[in-house]
């Protein structure tokens, strides 16, 4: 029984890791509204690339790179976490 439980835990961990995928977009509309508004209010540069980090258990983070080289990290609600101005 103990081996079965350990095997199930290993399989669940593998499934969770496999479901965490990154995707990319250039469309600002994939961001939450709060993130879209933040970029529009505070930056003149356009969005160059958005990396969407879909984590396990429905946690999604967004890494945005602007055309001027600035990078902004947002959480799943669209609140900024980190900014590096280029």
Tab-separated table of C-alpha atoms in Angstrom:
chain	number	residue	atom	x	y	z
A	1	UNK	CA	0.000	0.000	0.000
A	2	UNK	CA	2.835	2.382	0.835
A	3	UNK	CA	4.449	1.802	-2.584
A	4	UNK	CA	1.122	2.488	-4.284
A	5	UNK	CA	0.710	5.839	-2.502
A	6	UNK	CA	4.273	6.869	-3.346
A	7	UNK	CA	3.746	5.887	-6.987
A	8	UNK	CA	0.520	7.925	-7.133
A	9	UNK	CA	2.257	10.981	-5.664
A	10	UNK	CA	5.038	10.715	-8.230
A	11	UNK	CA	2.501	10.435	-11.056
A	12	UNK	CA	0.523	13.435	-9.805
A	13	UNK	CA	3.687	15.495	-9.584
A	14	UNK	CA	4.562	14.549	-13.148
A	15	UNK	CA	1.108	15.471	-14.425
A	16	UNK	CA	1.230	18.834	-12.647
A	17	UNK	CA	4.657	19.608	-14.102
A	18	UNK	CA	3.554	18.608	-17.597
A	19	UNK	CA	0.495	20.847	-17.441
A	20	UNK	CA	2.603	23.931	-16.666
A	21	UNK	CA	3.273	25.434	-20.095
A	22	UNK	CA	4.527	28.715	-21.423
A	23	UNK	CA	2.939	30.388	-24.409
A	24	UNK	CA	3.732	33.583	-26.269
A	25	UNK	CA	1.693	36.371	-27.815
A	26	UNK	CA	2.067	39.858	-29.231
A	27	UNK	CA	-1.561	40.795	-28.566
A	28	UNK	CA	-2.000	43.017	-25.500
A	29	UNK	CA	-5.573	41.731	-25.160
A	30	UNK	CA	-4.295	38.470	-23.611
A	31	UNK	CA	-3.314	40.485	-20.504
A	32	UNK	CA	-5.761	41.201	-17.676
A	33	UNK	CA	-7.443	44.613	-17.924
A	34	UNK	CA	-5.409	46.008	-15.016
A	35	UNK	CA	-2.151	45.176	-16.811
A	36	UNK	CA	-3.390	46.684	-20.084
A	37	UNK	CA	-4.333	49.916	-18.302
A	38	UNK	CA	-1.015	50.048	-16.430
A	39	UNK	CA	0.976	49.789	-19.661
A	40	UNK	CA	-1.199	52.365	-21.461
A	41	UNK	CA	-0.891	54.893	-18.606
A	42	UNK	CA	2.814	54.534	-17.890
A	43	UNK	CA	4.634	53.559	-21.090
A	44	UNK	CA	4.799	55.065	-24.563
A	45	UNK	CA	6.400	51.975	-26.128
A	46	UNK	CA	4.275	49.236	-27.662
A	47	UNK	CA	4.165	45.609	-26.572
A	48	UNK	CA	6.764	43.528	-28.392
A	49	UNK	CA	6.243	40.124	-26.752
A	50	UNK	CA	4.178	38.617	-23.940
A	51	UNK	CA	5.249	35.369	-22.286
A	52	UNK	CA	2.354	33.689	-20.522
A	53	UNK	CA	3.554	31.419	-17.717
A	54	UNK	CA	0.721	29.022	-16.967
A	55	UNK	CA	1.688	27.434	-13.702
A	56	UNK	CA	0.185	24.558	-11.854
A	57	UNK	CA	-3.145	25.030	-10.116
A	58	UNK	CA	-4.282	27.838	-12.472
A	59	UNK	CA	-1.673	30.423	-11.464
A	60	UNK	CA	-0.732	32.515	-14.495
A	61	UNK	CA	2.021	35.121	-14.694
A	62	UNK	CA	2.757	37.453	-17.581
A	63	UNK	CA	6.203	38.685	-18.646
A	64	UNK	CA	5.842	41.639	-21.018
A	65	UNK	CA	8.673	42.991	-23.161
A	66	UNK	CA	8.113	46.407	-24.735
A	67	UNK	CA	9.687	47.711	-27.950
A	68	UNK	CA	12.009	50.014	-25.959
A	69	UNK	CA	13.468	47.018	-24.086
A	70	UNK	CA	11.522	47.517	-20.854
A	71	UNK	CA	10.283	44.364	-19.114
A	72	UNK	CA	7.253	44.204	-16.824
A	73	UNK	CA	6.100	41.175	-14.843
A	74	UNK	CA	2.425	40.874	-13.900
A	75	UNK	CA	0.580	38.406	-11.696
A	76	UNK	CA	-2.634	36.651	-12.744
A	77	UNK	CA	-4.764	39.628	-11.609
A	78	UNK	CA	-2.755	42.119	-13.675
A	79	UNK	CA	-0.847	43.671	-10.767
A	80	UNK	CA	2.765	44.472	-11.619
A	81	UNK	CA	5.414	42.546	-9.707
A	82	UNK	CA	8.669	43.754	-11.249
A	83	UNK	CA	9.750	46.401	-13.764
A	84	UNK	CA	13.071	46.716	-15.588
A	85	UNK	CA	13.257	49.840	-17.708
A	86	UNK	CA	15.351	49.499	-20.850
